[in-house]
CSV table of N, CA and C in Angstrom, one decimal:
chain,number,residue,atom,x,y,z
A,1,MET,N,92.3,-123.9,-102.5
A,1,MET,CA,93.1,-123.3,-101.2
A,1,MET,C,93.0,-122.2,-101.5
A,2,LEU,N,93.6,-122.3,-103.3
A,2,LEU,CA,94.6,-120.6,-103.8
A,2,LEU,C,93.5,-119.5,-103.8
A,3,MET,N,92.4,-120.4,-104.5
A,3,MET,CA,90.9,-118.8,-104.4
A,3,MET,C,90.5,-118.5,-103.2
A,4,ILE,N,90.7,-119.3,-101.8
A,4,ILE,CA,90.7,-119.3,-100.5
A,4,ILE,C,91.8,-117.9,-100.8
A,5,LEU,N,93.1,-117.9,-100.2
A,5,LEU,CA,93.8,-117.4,-100.1
A,5,LEU,C,94.2,-115.6,-101.1
A,6,ILE,N,93.5,-116.1,-102.4
A,6,ILE,CA,93.6,-114.7,-103.2
A,6,ILE,C,92.2,-114.0,-102.9
A,7,THR,N,90.9,-114.6,-102.2
A,7,THR,CA,89.9,-113.9,-101.6
A,7,THR,C,90.2,-113.2,-100.5
A,8,SER,N,90.8,-114.0,-99.4
A,8,SER,CA,91.0,-113.4,-98.6
A,8,SER,C,92.5,-112.3,-98.1
A,9,LEU,N,93.2,-112.8,-98.9
A,9,LEU,CA,94.2,-111.4,-99.0
A,9,LEU,C,93.6,-110.2,-99.5
A,10,TRP,N,92.6,-110.0,-100.3
A,10,TRP,CA,92.1,-109.4,-101.2
A,10,TRP,C,91.0,-109.0,-100.4
A,11,ALA,N,90.5,-109.6,-99.2
A,11,ALA,CA,89.9,-108.6,-98.2
A,11,ALA,C,90.6,-108.1,-97.9
A,12,MET,N,91.3,-108.5,-97.0
A,12,MET,CA,92.9,-107.8,-96.4
A,12,MET,C,92.9,-106.7,-96.9
A,13,GLY,N,93.5,-106.8,-97.9
A,13,GLY,CA,93.9,-105.5,-98.4
A,13,GLY,C,93.3,-104.3,-98.6
A,14,ASN,N,92.1,-104.9,-99.3
A,14,ASN,CA,90.9,-103.7,-99.6
A,14,ASN,C,90.3,-103.5,-98.6
A,15,THR,N,90.3,-103.7,-97.6
A,15,THR,CA,89.5,-103.3,-96.2
A,15,THR,C,90.4,-102.3,-95.8
A,16,MET,N,92.0,-103.1,-95.7
A,16,MET,CA,92.8,-101.9,-95.7
A,16,MET,C,93.3,-100.5,-95.8
A,17,SER,N,92.6,-101.1,-97.5
A,17,SER,CA,92.8,-99.5,-98.1
A,17,SER,C,92.0,-98.7,-98.7
A,18,ALA,N,90.6,-99.2,-98.6
A,18,ALA,CA,89.1,-98.5,-99.2
A,18,ALA,C,88.9,-97.4,-98.3
A,19,VAL,N,89.3,-97.6,-97.0
A,19,VAL,CA,88.4,-96.6,-95.8
A,19,VAL,C,90.2,-95.3,-95.8
A,20,PHE,N,90.5,-95.7,-95.5
A,20,PHE,CA,92.1,-94.7,-95.9
A,20,PHE,C,92.0,-93.9,-96.8
A,21,VAL,N,92.0,-95.1,-97.8
A,21,VAL,CA,92.1,-94.3,-99.5
A,21,VAL,C,91.2,-92.7,-99.3
A,22,ASN,N,89.8,-92.9,-98.9
A,22,ASN,CA,88.6,-92.2,-98.6
A,22,ASN,C,89.1,-91.2,-98.0
A,23,VAL,N,89.8,-91.4,-96.7
A,23,VAL,CA,89.7,-90.9,-95.5
A,23,VAL,C,91.1,-89.7,-96.2
A,24,TYR,N,92.5,-90.1,-96.7
A,24,TYR,CA,93.5,-89.8,-97.1
A,24,TYR,C,93.1,-88.7,-98.4
A,25,LEU,N,92.3,-89.1,-99.3
A,25,LEU,CA,91.7,-87.8,-100.0
A,25,LEU,C,90.9,-87.2,-99.5
A,26,TYR,N,90.2,-87.4,-98.9
A,26,TYR,CA,89.2,-86.6,-98.1
A,26,TYR,C,90.3,-85.2,-97.4
A,27,ALA,N,91.6,-86.0,-97.1
A,27,ALA,CA,92.4,-84.8,-95.9
A,27,ALA,C,93.0,-83.9,-96.8
A,28,TYR,N,93.0,-84.1,-98.3
A,28,TYR,CA,93.6,-83.6,-99.6
A,28,TYR,C,92.5,-82.5,-99.4
A,29,THR,N,91.6,-83.2,-100.0
A,29,THR,CA,91.0,-82.4,-101.0
A,29,THR,C,89.5,-81.2,-99.7
A,30,GLY,N,89.1,-81.8,-99.0
A,30,GLY,CA,88.2,-81.4,-98.1
A,30,GLY,C,86.9,-81.0,-98.6
A,31,SER,N,86.7,-81.6,-99.5
A,31,SER,CA,85.2,-82.2,-99.9
A,31,SER,C,84.4,-83.2,-100.4
A,32,LEU,N,83.3,-83.0,-100.1
A,32,LEU,CA,82.6,-84.2,-99.3
A,32,LEU,C,81.7,-84.2,-101.3
A,33,VAL,N,82.0,-83.3,-101.8
A,33,VAL,CA,80.9,-83.2,-103.3
A,33,VAL,C,82.0,-84.5,-104.0
A,34,VAL,N,83.7,-84.0,-104.0
A,34,VAL,CA,84.7,-84.5,-104.8
A,34,VAL,C,84.8,-86.0,-104.5
A,35,MET,N,84.5,-86.3,-103.0
A,35,MET,CA,84.7,-88.0,-102.7
A,35,MET,C,83.2,-88.5,-103.1
A,36,THR,N,82.4,-88.1,-103.0
A,36,THR,CA,80.9,-88.3,-103.3
A,36,THR,C,81.0,-89.1,-104.9
A,37,ILE,N,81.5,-87.9,-106.1
A,37,ILE,CA,82.0,-88.0,-107.3
A,37,ILE,C,82.7,-89.5,-107.7
A,38,TYR,N,84.0,-89.6,-106.5
A,38,TYR,CA,84.6,-90.3,-106.8
A,38,TYR,C,84.2,-91.7,-106.8
A,39,CYS,N,83.2,-92.0,-105.6
A,39,CYS,CA,82.5,-92.6,-105.4
A,39,CYS,C,81.9,-93.4,-106.5
A,40,ILE,N,80.8,-92.4,-107.6
A,40,ILE,CA,79.8,-92.9,-108.8
A,40,ILE,C,80.7,-93.1,-109.6
A,41,VAL,N,82.2,-92.4,-109.7
A,41,VAL,CA,83.1,-93.3,-110.7
A,41,VAL,C,83.7,-93.9,-110.7
A,42,ARG,N,84.0,-94.7,-109.5
A,42,ARG,CA,84.6,-95.9,-109.5
A,42,ARG,C,83.9,-96.7,-109.8
A,43,ILE,N,82.6,-96.8,-108.6
A,43,ILE,CA,81.3,-97.7,-109.0
A,43,ILE,C,81.2,-98.0,-110.7
A,44,ALA,N,81.2,-97.0,-111.5
A,44,ALA,CA,80.4,-96.8,-113.0
A,44,ALA,C,81.2,-97.6,-113.6
A,45,GLN,N,82.4,-98.2,-113.2
A,45,GLN,CA,83.2,-98.4,-113.9
A,45,GLN,C,83.2,-100.1,-114.2
A,46,PHE,N,82.2,-100.4,-113.0
A,46,PHE,CA,82.0,-102.2,-113.1
A,46,PHE,C,81.4,-102.8,-114.1
A,47,PRO,N,80.5,-102.0,-114.2
A,47,PRO,CA,79.8,-103.7,-115.5
A,47,PRO,C,80.8,-103.1,-117.2
A,48,LEU,N,81.7,-102.1,-117.3
A,48,LEU,CA,81.9,-102.0,-118.1
A,48,LEU,C,83.4,-102.8,-118.4
A,49,PHE,N,83.8,-103.1,-116.9
A,49,PHE,CA,85.0,-103.9,-116.9
A,49,PHE,C,84.5,-105.4,-116.4
A,50,PHE,N,83.9,-105.5,-116.0
A,50,PHE,CA,83.0,-106.8,-115.6
A,50,PHE,C,82.9,-107.6,-117.3
A,51,THR,N,82.4,-106.4,-118.5
A,51,THR,CA,81.9,-106.7,-119.8
A,51,THR,C,83.6,-107.1,-120.3
A,52,LEU,N,84.1,-106.4,-120.4
A,52,LEU,CA,85.5,-106.5,-120.7
A,52,LEU,C,86.1,-107.5,-120.5
A,53,GLY,N,86.0,-107.7,-119.5
A,53,GLY,CA,87.1,-109.3,-118.1
A,53,GLY,C,86.7,-110.3,-118.8
A,54,GLY,N,85.0,-110.2,-119.2
A,54,GLY,CA,84.3,-111.5,-119.0
A,54,GLY,C,84.8,-112.4,-121.0
A,55,LYS,N,84.6,-110.9,-121.6
A,55,LYS,CA,85.3,-111.4,-123.1
A,55,LYS,C,86.8,-112.0,-122.9
A,56,TRP,N,87.3,-110.9,-122.0
A,56,TRP,CA,89.0,-111.4,-122.1
A,56,TRP,C,88.9,-113.1,-121.2
A,57,ALA,N,88.3,-113.0,-120.3
A,57,ALA,CA,88.4,-114.2,-119.7
A,57,ALA,C,87.9,-115.7,-120.8
A,58,GLN,N,87.0,-115.0,-121.8
A,58,GLN,CA,86.3,-116.1,-123.2
A,58,GLN,C,87.6,-117.0,-123.5
A,59,ARG,N,88.4,-115.8,-124.1
A,59,ARG,CA,89.6,-116.2,-124.6
A,59,ARG,C,90.9,-116.8,-123.6
A,60,GLN,N,91.1,-116.1,-122.6
A,60,GLN,CA,92.6,-116.3,-121.8
A,60,GLN,C,92.1,-116.9,-120.8
A,61,GLY,N,90.9,-117.5,-120.3
A,61,GLY,CA,91.4,-117.6,-118.9
A,61,GLY,C,90.8,-116.7,-117.9
A,62,PHE,N,90.8,-117.0,-116.2
A,62,PHE,CA,90.2,-115.8,-115.8
A,62,PHE,C,91.8,-115.4,-114.8
A,63,ALA,N,92.9,-115.8,-115.1
A,63,ALA,CA,94.0,-115.4,-114.2
A,63,ALA,C,94.6,-114.3,-115.1
A,64,PRO,N,94.7,-113.5,-116.5
A,64,PRO,CA,94.6,-112.7,-116.6
A,64,PRO,C,93.7,-111.8,-115.8
A,65,PRO,N,92.8,-111.3,-116.4
A,65,PRO,CA,92.1,-110.0,-116.1
A,65,PRO,C,91.9,-109.9,-114.4
A,66,LEU,N,92.2,-111.2,-113.4
A,66,LEU,CA,92.3,-111.3,-112.1
A,66,LEU,C,93.6,-110.2,-112.3
A,67,THR,N,94.5,-110.9,-112.5
A,67,THR,CA,95.9,-110.4,-112.4
A,67,THR,C,96.6,-108.5,-112.6
A,68,THR,N,95.8,-108.7,-113.8
A,68,THR,CA,95.2,-106.8,-114.1
A,68,THR,C,94.7,-106.4,-113.4
A,69,GLY,N,93.5,-107.4,-112.7
A,69,GLY,CA,92.3,-106.0,-111.9
A,69,GLY,C,93.4,-105.7,-110.7
A,70,VAL,N,93.9,-106.6,-109.9
A,70,VAL,CA,95.0,-106.5,-108.9
A,70,VAL,C,96.4,-105.8,-109.3
A,71,ILE,N,97.1,-105.5,-110.4
A,71,ILE,CA,98.1,-104.8,-110.9
A,71,ILE,C,97.5,-103.0,-111.1
A,72,VAL,N,96.2,-103.1,-111.6
A,72,VAL,CA,95.8,-101.9,-111.6
A,72,VAL,C,95.5,-101.2,-110.1
A,73,THR,N,94.9,-102.1,-109.5
A,73,THR,CA,94.5,-101.6,-108.1
A,73,THR,C,96.3,-101.2,-107.3
A,74,MET,N,96.7,-101.8,-107.5
A,74,MET,CA,98.7,-101.7,-106.8
A,74,MET,C,98.3,-100.3,-107.6
A,75,LEU,N,98.2,-99.8,-109.1
A,75,LEU,CA,99.0,-98.5,-109.4
A,75,LEU,C,98.5,-97.2,-108.8
A,76,SER,N,97.2,-97.9,-108.9
A,76,SER,CA,96.2,-96.8,-108.2
A,76,SER,C,96.5,-95.9,-106.6
A,77,LEU,N,97.0,-97.6,-105.8
A,77,LEU,CA,97.8,-96.6,-104.6
A,77,LEU,C,99.0,-96.2,-104.7
A,78,VAL,N,100.1,-96.5,-105.8
A,78,VAL,CA,101.1,-95.9,-106.3
A,78,VAL,C,100.6,-94.9,-106.9
A,79,TYR,N,99.6,-94.2,-107.4
A,79,TYR,CA,100.0,-92.6,-108.0
A,79,TYR,C,98.9,-92.2,-106.4
A,80,VAL,N,98.3,-92.5,-105.7
A,80,VAL,CA,97.5,-91.6,-104.9
A,80,VAL,C,99.4,-91.0,-103.5
A,81,LEU,N,100.2,-92.2,-103.4
A,81,LEU,CA,101.3,-92.3,-103.2
A,81,LEU,C,102.1,-90.8,-103.4
A,82,MET,N,102.2,-91.0,-104.9
A,82,MET,CA,103.0,-90.1,-105.6
A,82,MET,C,102.1,-88.8,-105.9
A,83,MET,N,101.0,-89.1,-105.9
A,83,MET,CA,100.1,-87.3,-106.3
A,83,MET,C,99.3,-86.9,-104.9
A,84,ASN,N,100.1,-87.4,-103.4
A,84,ASN,CA,99.9,-87.1,-102.2
A,84,ASN,C,98.8,-85.8,-102.0
A,85,GLU,N,99.9,-84.6,-102.2
A,85,GLU,CA,99.7,-83.5,-101.6
A,85,GLU,C,99.1,-82.4,-103.0
A,86,SER,N,99.1,-83.2,-104.5
A,86,SER,CA,98.8,-82.3,-105.4
A,86,SER,C,96.9,-82.9,-105.1
A,87,PHE,N,96.7,-83.3,-104.6
A,87,PHE,CA,94.9,-83.4,-104.4
A,87,PHE,C,94.7,-82.1,-104.0
A,88,ALA,N,95.3,-81.8,-103.1
A,88,ALA,CA,94.3,-80.3,-102.5
A,88,ALA,C,94.9,-79.4,-104.0
A,89,SER,N,95.0,-79.4,-104.1
A,89,SER,CA,95.2,-78.1,-105.6
A,89,SER,C,94.7,-78.5,-106.7
A,90,GLN,N,94.2,-80.2,-106.8
A,90,GLN,CA,94.0,-80.1,-108.2
A,90,GLN,C,93.3,-81.5,-107.4
A,91,PRO,N,92.1,-81.0,-107.3
A,91,PRO,CA,91.2,-82.0,-106.7
A,91,PRO,C,90.5,-83.0,-107.9
A,92,TYR,N,90.5,-82.8,-109.0
A,92,TYR,CA,89.9,-83.8,-110.1
A,92,TYR,C,91.1,-84.9,-109.8
A,93,LEU,N,92.3,-84.7,-109.7
A,93,LEU,CA,92.9,-86.2,-109.8
A,93,LEU,C,92.3,-87.2,-109.2
A,94,VAL,N,91.8,-86.7,-107.9
A,94,VAL,CA,90.5,-87.9,-107.3
A,94,VAL,C,90.6,-88.8,-108.3
A,95,PHE,N,89.6,-88.8,-109.4
A,95,PHE,CA,89.2,-88.9,-110.4
A,95,PHE,C,89.8,-90.0,-111.1
A,96,VAL,N,91.0,-89.6,-111.4
A,96,VAL,CA,92.2,-90.7,-112.1
A,96,VAL,C,92.3,-91.8,-110.9
A,97,VAL,N,92.5,-91.8,-109.4
A,97,VAL,CA,92.2,-92.5,-108.4
A,97,VAL,C,91.0,-93.3,-108.7
A,98,ALA,N,89.7,-92.9,-108.9
A,98,ALA,CA,88.3,-93.4,-109.2
A,98,ALA,C,88.5,-94.2,-110.1
A,99,LEU,N,88.6,-94.1,-111.5
A,99,LEU,CA,89.3,-94.8,-112.7
A,99,LEU,C,90.0,-96.2,-112.5
A,100,LEU,N,90.8,-96.0,-111.8
A,100,LEU,CA,92.1,-97.0,-112.2
A,100,LEU,C,91.5,-98.0,-111.0
A,101,VAL,N,90.8,-97.4,-109.5
A,101,VAL,CA,90.1,-98.6,-108.7
A,101,VAL,C,89.7,-99.3,-108.9
A,102,GLY,N,88.0,-98.8,-109.9
A,102,GLY,CA,86.9,-99.0,-110.9
A,102,GLY,C,87.6,-100.2,-111.3
A,103,ILE,N,88.6,-99.8,-112.4
A,103,ILE,CA,89.1,-100.7,-113.8
A,103,ILE,C,89.6,-102.1,-112.9
A,104,GLY,N,90.3,-102.1,-112.1
A,104,GLY,CA,90.8,-103.1,-111.1
A,104,GLY,C,90.1,-103.8,-110.6
A,105,GLU,N,89.1,-103.2,-110.0
A,105,GLU,CA,87.9,-103.7,-109.1
A,105,GLU,C,87.1,-104.5,-109.5
A,106,GLY,N,86.8,-104.0,-111.1
A,106,GLY,CA,85.6,-104.5,-111.8
A,106,GLY,C,86.0,-105.5,-112.5
A,107,PHE,N,88.1,-105.8,-113.2
A,107,PHE,CA,88.8,-107.2,-113.8
A,107,PHE,C,88.4,-108.1,-112.5
A,108,PHE,N,89.5,-107.6,-111.5
A,108,PHE,CA,89.0,-108.9,-110.4
A,108,PHE,C,87.6,-109.5,-109.6
A,109,TRP,N,86.7,-108.4,-109.3
A,109,TRP,CA,85.5,-109.1,-109.2
A,109,TRP,C,84.6,-110.0,-110.3
A,110,LEU,N,85.2,-109.7,-111.8
A,110,LEU,CA,84.6,-110.8,-112.4
A,110,LEU,C,85.4,-112.2,-112.5
A,111,SER,N,86.6,-111.8,-112.3
A,111,SER,CA,87.4,-113.0,-111.7
A,111,SER,C,87.0,-114.0,-111.2
A,112,VAL,N,87.1,-113.6,-109.7
A,112,VAL,CA,86.8,-114.2,-108.7
A,112,VAL,C,85.3,-114.8,-108.6
A,113,ASN,N,84.3,-113.8,-109.2
A,113,ASN,CA,83.1,-114.1,-108.8
A,113,ASN,C,83.1,-115.5,-110.0
A,114,SER,N,83.3,-115.5,-110.8
A,114,SER,CA,83.1,-116.5,-111.8
A,114,SER,C,84.2,-117.8,-111.3
A,115,LEU,N,85.1,-117.5,-111.2
A,115,LEU,CA,86.2,-118.4,-110.8
A,115,LEU,C,85.8,-119.8,-109.3
A,116,HIS,N,84.5,-118.8,-108.5
A,116,HIS,CA,83.9,-119.2,-107.4
A,116,HIS,C,83.0,-120.6,-108.1
A,117,GLN,N,82.6,-119.9,-108.8
A,117,GLN,CA,81.7,-121.1,-109.6
A,117,GLN,C,82.4,-122.5,-110.3
A,118,ILE,N,83.4,-122.1,-110.8
A,118,ILE,CA,84.0,-122.9,-111.6
A,118,ILE,C,84.9,-123.9,-110.7
A,119,VAL,N,85.8,-123.7,-109.5
A,119,VAL,CA,87.2,-123.7,-109.1
A,119,VAL,C,86.4,-125.4,-108.4
A,120,CYS,N,85.3,-125.9,-107.7
A,120,CYS,CA,84.6,-127.0,-107.2
A,120,CYS,C,83.3,-127.3,-108.3
A,121,GLY,N,83.3,-128.6,-107.8
A,121,GLY,CA,81.6,-129.0,-108.5
A,121,GLY,C,80.9,-128.7,-107.1
A,122,PRO,N,79.8,-129.0,-107.7
A,122,PRO,CA,78.3,-128.7,-107.1
A,122,PRO,C,78.3,-129.0,-105.7
A,123,GLU,N,78.8,-130.4,-105.6
A,123,GLU,CA,78.8,-130.6,-104.3
A,123,GLU,C,79.6,-130.8,-103.5
A,124,LYS,N,80.5,-129.5,-103.8
A,124,LYS,CA,81.4,-129.6,-102.6
A,124,LYS,C,81.2,-127.4,-102.8
A,125,ARG,N,80.6,-127.1,-103.5
A,125,ARG,CA,80.6,-125.9,-103.6
A,125,ARG,C,80.0,-124.7,-101.6
A,126,ALA,N,79.0,-125.6,-101.9
A,126,ALA,CA,78.3,-124.7,-100.3
A,126,ALA,C,79.5,-124.6,-98.8
A,127,ARG,N,80.3,-126.0,-99.3
A,127,ARG,CA,81.7,-125.9,-98.1
A,127,ARG,C,82.5,-124.9,-98.4
A,128,TYR,N,82.9,-124.9,-99.9
A,128,TYR,CA,83.8,-124.3,-100.5
A,128,TYR,C,83.4,-122.9,-100.1
A,129,LEU,N,81.9,-122.0,-100.1
A,129,LEU,CA,81.8,-121.2,-100.3
A,129,LEU,C,81.7,-120.6,-98.5
A,130,GLY,N,81.7,-121.1,-97.9
A,130,GLY,CA,81.2,-121.4,-96.3
A,130,GLY,C,82.7,-121.2,-96.2
A,131,ASN,N,83.7,-121.5,-96.5
A,131,ASN,CA,85.2,-121.5,-95.9
A,131,ASN,C,85.8,-120.2,-96.7
A,132,ILE,N,85.2,-119.8,-97.7
A,132,ILE,CA,85.7,-118.3,-98.3
A,132,ILE,C,84.6,-117.3,-97.7
A,133,GLY,N,83.7,-117.1,-97.4
A,133,GLY,CA,83.2,-116.8,-96.3
A,133,GLY,C,83.9,-116.9,-94.7
A,134,ILE,N,83.9,-117.5,-94.1
A,134,ILE,CA,84.9,-117.7,-92.8
A,134,ILE,C,86.6,-116.6,-93.3
A,135,PHE,N,87.1,-116.9,-94.0
A,135,PHE,CA,89.0,-116.4,-94.2
A,135,PHE,C,88.5,-114.7,-94.4
A,136,ASN,N,87.5,-115.0,-95.2
A,136,ASN,CA,87.6,-113.2,-95.7
A,136,ASN,C,86.5,-112.6,-94.8
A,137,ASN,N,86.0,-113.3,-93.9
A,137,ASN,CA,85.4,-112.6,-92.4
A,137,ASN,C,86.5,-112.0,-91.7
A,138,VAL,N,87.2,-113.2,-91.5
A,138,VAL,CA,88.7,-113.2,-90.5
A,138,VAL,C,89.3,-112.0,-91.0
A,139,ALA,N,89.6,-111.6,-92.2
A,139,ALA,CA,90.4,-110.5,-92.8
A,139,ALA,C,90.1,-109.6,-92.7
A,140,ASN,N,88.8,-109.6,-93.0
A,140,ASN,CA,88.0,-108.6,-93.0
A,140,ASN,C,88.3,-108.1,-91.3
A,141,ILE,N,88.3,-108.7,-90.0
A,141,ILE,CA,88.3,-108.1,-89.0
A,141,ILE,C,90.1,-107.9,-88.7
A,142,ILE,N,90.5,-108.7,-88.9
A,142,ILE,CA,91.9,-108.6,-88.8
A,142,ILE,C,92.5,-106.9,-89.6
A,143,ALA,N,92.0,-106.6,-90.6
A,143,ALA,CA,92.2,-105.3,-91.5
A,143,ALA,C,92.4,-103.8,-90.6
A,144,PRO,N,91.2,-104.1,-90.2
A,144,PRO,CA,90.9,-103.0,-89.3
A,144,PRO,C,91.6,-102.6,-88.2
A,145,ALA,N,92.1,-103.6,-87.2
A,145,ALA,CA,92.8,-103.7,-85.7
A,145,ALA,C,94.3,-103.2,-85.9
A,146,LEU,N,94.6,-104.0,-87.6
A,146,LEU,CA,95.8,-103.5,-87.9
A,146,LEU,C,96.3,-102.4,-89.1
A,147,SER,N,95.2,-101.6,-89.2
A,147,SER,CA,95.6,-100.5,-89.7
A,147,SER,C,95.5,-99.2,-88.9
A,148,THR,N,94.6,-99.9,-88.1
A,148,THR,CA,94.2,-98.9,-86.5
A,148,THR,C,95.8,-99.0,-85.9
A,149,TRP,N,96.4,-100.2,-86.0
A,149,TRP,CA,97.4,-100.5,-84.8
A,149,TRP,C,98.8,-100.1,-85.6
A,150,ILE,N,98.6,-99.9,-87.3
A,150,ILE,CA,100.0,-99.0,-87.9
A,150,ILE,C,99.4,-97.3,-88.0
A,151,VAL,N,98.6,-97.2,-87.8
A,151,VAL,CA,98.2,-95.4,-87.5
A,151,VAL,C,98.4,-95.2,-86.7
A,152,SER,N,98.2,-95.9,-84.9
A,152,SER,CA,98.2,-95.4,-83.8
A,152,SER,C,100.2,-95.9,-83.6
A,153,HIS,N,100.7,-96.3,-84.0
A,153,HIS,CA,102.0,-96.1,-84.1
A,153,HIS,C,103.2,-95.7,-85.2
A,154,SER,N,102.2,-94.5,-85.6
A,154,SER,CA,103.0,-93.6,-86.5
A,154,SER,C,103.5,-92.2,-86.0
A,155,ILE,N,103.8,-92.0,-86.6
A,155,ILE,CA,104.6,-90.8,-86.2
A,155,ILE,C,103.1,-89.4,-86.4
A,156,ASN,N,102.7,-89.4,-87.7
A,156,ASN,CA,101.3,-88.7,-87.8
A,156,ASN,C,100.4,-89.9,-88.4
A,157,ASP,N,98.9,-89.1,-88.6
A,157,ASP,CA,98.0,-89.9,-89.4
A,157,ASP,C,98.7,-90.2,-90.8
A,158,THR,N,98.8,-89.4,-90.7
A,158,THR,CA,99.6,-89.2,-93.0
A,158,THR,C,100.3,-90.7,-93.3
A,159,GLU,N,101.3,-90.5,-92.5
A,159,GLU,CA,102.9,-91.6,-92.1
A,159,GLU,C,102.0,-93.3,-92.2
A,160,GLY,N,101.0,-92.9,-90.8
A,160,GLY,CA,100.6,-94.1,-91.2
A,160,GLY,C,99.7,-94.6,-92.4
A,161,TYR,N,98.9,-94.0,-92.9
A,161,TYR,CA,98.2,-94.1,-94.2
A,161,TYR,C,99.1,-94.7,-95.2
A,162,VAL,N,100.4,-94.1,-95.3
A,162,VAL,CA,101.3,-94.2,-96.0
A,162,VAL,C,101.7,-95.7,-95.6
A,163,THR,N,101.7,-95.9,-94.6
A,163,THR,CA,102.4,-97.3,-94.2
A,163,THR,C,101.7,-98.2,-94.9
A,164,ILE,N,100.1,-97.9,-94.3
A,164,ILE,CA,99.2,-99.0,-94.6
A,164,ILE,C,98.8,-99.4,-96.2
A,165,PHE,N,99.3,-98.2,-97.1
A,165,PHE,CA,99.5,-98.2,-98.5
A,165,PHE,C,100.3,-99.2,-99.0
A,166,LYS,N,101.7,-99.2,-97.8
A,166,LYS,CA,102.9,-99.8,-98.6
A,166,LYS,C,102.4,-101.3,-98.3
A,167,PHE,N,102.1,-101.4,-97.0
A,167,PHE,CA,101.6,-102.9,-96.2
A,167,PHE,C,100.6,-103.6,-97.3
A,168,VAL,N,99.7,-102.8,-97.9
A,168,VAL,CA,98.6,-103.1,-98.7
A,168,VAL,C,99.2,-103.8,-100.2
A,169,LEU,N,99.8,-102.8,-100.5
A,169,LEU,CA,100.8,-103.4,-102.0
A,169,LEU,C,101.9,-104.6,-101.7
A,170,VAL,N,102.4,-104.6,-100.6
A,170,VAL,CA,102.6,-106.2,-100.8
A,170,VAL,C,101.8,-107.5,-100.5
A,171,ILE,N,100.6,-107.4,-100.0
A,171,ILE,CA,99.5,-107.9,-99.6
A,171,ILE,C,99.1,-108.4,-101.5
A,172,TYR,N,99.2,-107.3,-102.4
A,172,TYR,CA,98.7,-107.1,-103.6
A,172,TYR,C,99.6,-107.9,-105.0
A,173,VAL,N,101.0,-108.2,-104.4
A,173,VAL,CA,101.9,-108.2,-104.8
A,173,VAL,C,101.9,-110.0,-105.0
A,174,VAL,N,101.8,-110.5,-103.0
A,174,VAL,CA,101.5,-111.6,-103.0
A,174,VAL,C,100.2,-112.5,-103.7
A,175,ILE,N,99.5,-111.8,-103.9
A,175,ILE,CA,97.9,-112.4,-104.6
A,175,ILE,C,98.4,-112.1,-106.4
A,176,VAL,N,99.3,-111.6,-106.7
A,176,VAL,CA,99.5,-111.0,-108.5
A,176,VAL,C,100.4,-112.9,-108.8
A,177,VAL,N,101.1,-112.7,-107.7
A,177,VAL,CA,102.3,-113.9,-107.7
A,177,VAL,C,101.4,-115.4,-107.3
A,178,SER,N,100.5,-115.2,-106.9
A,178,SER,CA,100.2,-116.2,-106.5
A,178,SER,C,99.1,-117.0,-107.4
A,179,ALA,N,98.6,-115.9,-108.4
A,179,ALA,CA,97.3,-116.1,-109.5
A,179,ALA,C,98.3,-116.4,-110.6
A,180,ALA,N,99.5,-115.8,-110.6
A,180,ALA,CA,100.1,-116.0,-112.1
A,180,ALA,C,100.4,-117.6,-112.1
């Protein structure tokens, strides 16, 4: 149940923040090139941090890299909130966000994907993975609807994005507390 909670909350938080981080950053940079490089930098972190997270997990278990991944992802959102207008004058700051998100997701996904294989035996794995899929899909359906509601009830789009980021930070805190 704890893994279902963690992955479902991650799905909701990640879905709510991912689209809006991209839109938020694009609104400040106005550059598709910068946003493309952002995606490349973010995804390029995965292999390195999967590997580092795996080595770390062999020594201390999967909770430390999982919680570190969520905390680093939280830091990326805090950084986005702090730097907001700086992205317009210094678009290269977007790449710091990409590094942080890539590191956070690398650690998180290494841990979660490994734990999916460990938390239940082979005889219950199909049912467990089915439940994970159901809850993640429900979270992925709720997240855009909730995000849209938040933005539509905000003073302006930017204020809505900031509210979404704050809400996602709360979700990530719940994950960290649950995983610890």
